[in-house]
Amino acid sequence: MRKKTLLAAALVVAAGLSLSACGTGDEGAAAKPDFDISAQKKTEAATVLQEPKTKPDLVLTDTRGKTFDLRERTKGKPTLIYFGYTHCPDVCPLTMSNIAIARKQLPKADQDKLQVVFVTTDPERDTSAELAKWLPSAGDPSFIGLTGEFPTIQAGARAIGIGIDPPKKEKDGTVVSMHGAQVVVFSPKTDKGYVLYGEDTTADEWAKDLPALIKGEKP
């Protein structure tokens, strides 16, 4: 992968860390990220974290209405975690779609290993049933959808540097969910989040990097 200059990398990362207003179609005021990765190593698509993140200690509810212990259920597996919501008109479905397209290009054994976890930032509307209906169409039936109490979800997101705000209803009735649009990748070797991808990552870029990520290697 070709190296980018530090300045270019910093600009790309800074842009990726702004919160996405996925409800109005326009850009909301960017909030400060929960951690600064502007000095981290940047490749074509990935940012490799100098200090890997600990997998959030989240016990939520999955699409079947069953309790899902994130750490326990994904232990020792290559895991992608994304915080978003089903009523998002653009960023969230595009992110899930791009990952799904790339996943289908993997050998069957690697497809089975990969865990893609979508945690809602709008749990009041995103019930287990709603997630079960949305994820297969936006991404892939294998993707894990989780919902629960908002404070619990927000704390889990902040633990890995992703900022999310409570959903807010605008004057026109539109509900806006402000959330960081990054995907954090956790290694099957260490269960640590060591790579981060922004919302502009394409399906081709995912397809290029996933084989290494599944092995716990740096892209």
C-alpha positions as MATLAB code, in Angstrom:
seq = 'MRKKTLLAAALVVAAGLSLSACGTGDEGAAAKPDFDISAQKKTEAATVLQEPKTKPDLVLTDTRGKTFDLRERTKGKPTLIYFGYTHCPDVCPLTMSNIAIARKQLPKADQDKLQVVFVTTDPERDTSAELAKWLPSAGDPSFIGLTGEFPTIQAGARAIGIGIDPPKKEKDGTVVSMHGAQVVVFSPKTDKGYVLYGEDTTADEWAKDLPALIKGEKP';
ca = [
       0.000    0.000    0.000;
       1.337    3.400   -0.872;
       2.134    5.734    1.984;
       0.385    9.031    2.379;
       1.903   12.103    3.929;
       1.253   12.759    7.596;
      -0.721   15.881    6.765;
      -3.001   14.078    4.329;
      -3.515   11.255    6.793;
      -4.412   13.655    9.552;
      -6.946   15.410    7.372;
      -8.577   12.176    6.277;
      -8.802   10.830    9.813;
     -10.119   14.091   11.218;
     -12.876   14.112    8.615;
     -13.784   10.526    9.356;
     -14.166   11.158   13.071;
     -16.930   13.746   12.761;
     -20.353   12.541   13.816;
     -22.836   11.720   11.076;
     -26.310   13.245   11.149;
     -28.163   10.283    9.680;
     -31.689   11.566    9.682;
     -31.943   14.843    7.855;
     -29.744   14.238    4.852;
     -27.645   17.282    5.718;
     -24.546   17.570    7.857;
     -25.073   18.268   11.527;
     -22.640   20.063   13.751;
     -19.603   17.881   14.216;
     -18.928   16.891   17.806;
     -15.486   16.235   19.192;
     -14.350   12.613   18.911;
     -13.782   10.670   22.123;
     -10.124   10.123   21.227;
      -7.625   11.606   18.800;
      -6.164    9.277   16.174;
      -4.802   11.949   13.879;
      -1.243   10.768   14.484;
      -1.993    7.083   13.898;
      -0.609    5.174   10.921;
      -2.883    5.525    7.882;
      -2.988    3.192    4.902;
      -5.187    3.564    1.821;
      -8.344    2.756    3.769;
      -7.368    1.743    7.298;
      -6.041    3.526   10.337;
      -3.916    1.195   12.471;
      -4.213    2.242   16.108;
      -1.033    2.589   18.120;
      -2.966    1.706   21.262;
      -5.584   -0.981   20.480;
      -8.988   -0.643   22.084;
     -10.470   -3.157   24.527;
     -13.625   -4.788   23.223;
     -16.618   -3.124   24.938;
     -18.223   -5.033   27.783;
     -21.710   -5.015   26.274;
     -24.540   -7.388   27.113;
     -27.434   -6.494   24.802;
     -30.344   -8.125   22.969;
     -29.954   -9.713   19.538;
     -32.387  -10.002   16.619;
     -34.000  -13.094   18.161;
     -34.709  -11.303   21.414;
     -31.964  -13.251   23.185;
     -29.262  -11.919   25.480;
     -25.980  -11.402   23.631;
     -22.717  -11.028   25.553;
     -20.462   -9.303   23.019;
     -17.151  -10.265   24.549;
     -18.110  -13.862   25.173;
     -19.819  -14.511   21.844;
     -17.097  -12.941   19.680;
     -14.054  -14.116   21.646;
     -11.250  -15.286   19.382;
     -13.111  -14.258   16.226;
     -12.347  -11.476   13.729;
     -15.003   -8.908   14.604;
     -16.167   -5.679   12.979;
     -18.246   -3.389   15.215;
     -20.317   -0.488   13.900;
     -22.742    1.824   15.721;
     -25.631    3.131   13.600;
     -29.380    2.853   13.106;
     -31.908    1.465   10.662;
     -33.625    4.745    9.746;
     -30.346    6.224    8.496;
     -30.892    7.130    4.819;
     -27.324    6.829    3.610;
     -24.179    6.154    5.659;
     -25.354    3.151    7.700;
     -26.884    1.069    4.889;
     -23.974    1.921    2.578;
     -21.457    0.781    5.185;
     -23.291   -2.494    5.777;
     -23.708   -3.055    2.040;
     -20.024   -2.499    1.281;
     -18.952   -4.947    3.974;
     -21.509   -7.501    2.767;
     -20.278   -7.239   -0.829;
     -16.683   -7.760    0.299;
     -17.619  -10.647    2.598;
     -19.168  -12.570   -0.275;
     -15.809  -12.526   -2.055;
     -14.134  -14.437    0.774;
     -13.719  -18.219    0.868;
     -16.629  -19.863    2.701;
     -14.456  -20.725    5.717;
     -13.431  -17.076    6.132;
     -17.011  -15.884    5.676;
     -18.021  -18.104    8.574;
     -15.263  -16.723   10.793;
     -16.073  -13.055   10.241;
     -18.371  -11.442   12.817;
     -20.047   -8.193   11.765;
     -21.854   -6.518   14.664;
     -24.299   -3.644   14.145;
     -25.222   -1.899   17.418;
     -28.148    0.509   17.164;
     -27.821    4.108   18.291;
     -31.629    4.451   18.213;
     -32.843    1.590   20.444;
     -36.301    3.075   21.006;
     -37.199    2.450   17.356;
     -34.691   -0.279   16.555;
     -36.225   -3.255   18.304;
     -34.945   -6.795   17.806;
     -37.635   -7.342   15.175;
     -36.725   -4.153   13.312;
     -33.048   -5.094   13.224;
     -33.917   -8.611   12.061;
     -35.873   -7.142    9.162;
     -33.369   -4.449    8.195;
     -29.953   -6.127    8.427;
     -30.455   -8.830    5.750;
     -31.586   -6.230    3.215;
     -29.035   -3.553    4.132;
     -26.166   -5.954    4.643;
     -26.199   -9.714    5.137;
     -28.297  -12.274    7.100;
     -25.153  -13.289    8.995;
     -24.710   -9.820   10.495;
     -25.429   -9.530   14.203;
     -27.863   -6.802   15.269;
     -27.940   -5.604   18.876;
     -30.243   -3.305   20.796;
     -30.707   -2.320   24.445;
     -30.740    0.685   26.749;
     -29.230    3.811   25.209;
     -26.914    4.704   28.149;
     -25.418    1.207   27.994;
     -24.882    1.454   24.237;
     -23.403    4.945   24.502;
     -20.945    3.826   27.179;
     -19.900    0.858   25.039;
     -19.333    3.100   22.035;
     -17.293    5.597   24.014;
     -15.136    2.776   25.369;
     -13.760    2.273   21.851;
     -13.656    5.946   20.923;
     -16.963    6.228   19.045;
     -19.137    9.200   19.976;
     -22.924    8.909   19.828;
     -25.660   11.281   21.001;
     -29.246   10.486   22.033;
     -31.635   10.607   19.044;
     -33.290   14.017   18.736;
     -36.546   14.982   17.067;
     -36.375   18.044   14.839;
     -39.162   20.605   14.368;
     -40.315   18.847   11.205;
     -40.669   15.561   13.081;
     -37.504   14.019   11.653;
     -35.488   12.041   14.161;
     -31.741   12.658   13.940;
     -29.202   10.228   15.370;
     -25.702   11.660   15.624;
     -23.078    8.925   15.694;
     -19.492    8.249   14.763;
     -19.459    6.413   11.443;
     -16.301    4.347   11.979;
     -15.975    0.576   11.904;
     -13.597   -0.798   14.530;
     -11.926   -4.132   13.730;
     -11.018   -6.528   16.554;
      -8.265   -9.096   16.156;
      -9.021  -12.819   16.612;
      -5.579  -13.152   18.225;
      -5.931  -10.549   20.968;
      -9.610   -9.489   20.912;
      -8.332   -5.911   20.778;
      -9.583   -3.243   18.368;
      -6.508   -2.453   16.342;
      -7.775   -1.049   13.035;
     -10.373    1.598   12.203;
     -12.195    2.315    8.913;
     -14.128    5.433    7.947;
     -17.500    5.765    6.254;
     -15.883    6.334    2.858;
     -14.324    2.840    2.740;
     -15.411    1.143   -0.473;
     -16.404   -2.470   -1.042;
     -13.202   -2.990   -3.021;
     -11.097   -1.666   -0.148;
     -12.885   -3.951    2.292;
     -12.362   -6.899   -0.050;
      -8.658   -6.105   -0.236;
      -8.174   -5.852    3.538;
     -10.544   -8.481    4.956;
      -8.301  -11.524    4.294;
      -5.555   -9.995    6.470;
      -8.006   -8.758    9.118;
      -9.538  -12.218    9.477;
      -6.064  -13.553   10.314;
      -5.465  -10.763   12.820;
      -2.850   -9.166   10.604;
      -2.403   -5.487    9.808;
      -3.800   -4.485    6.398;
];
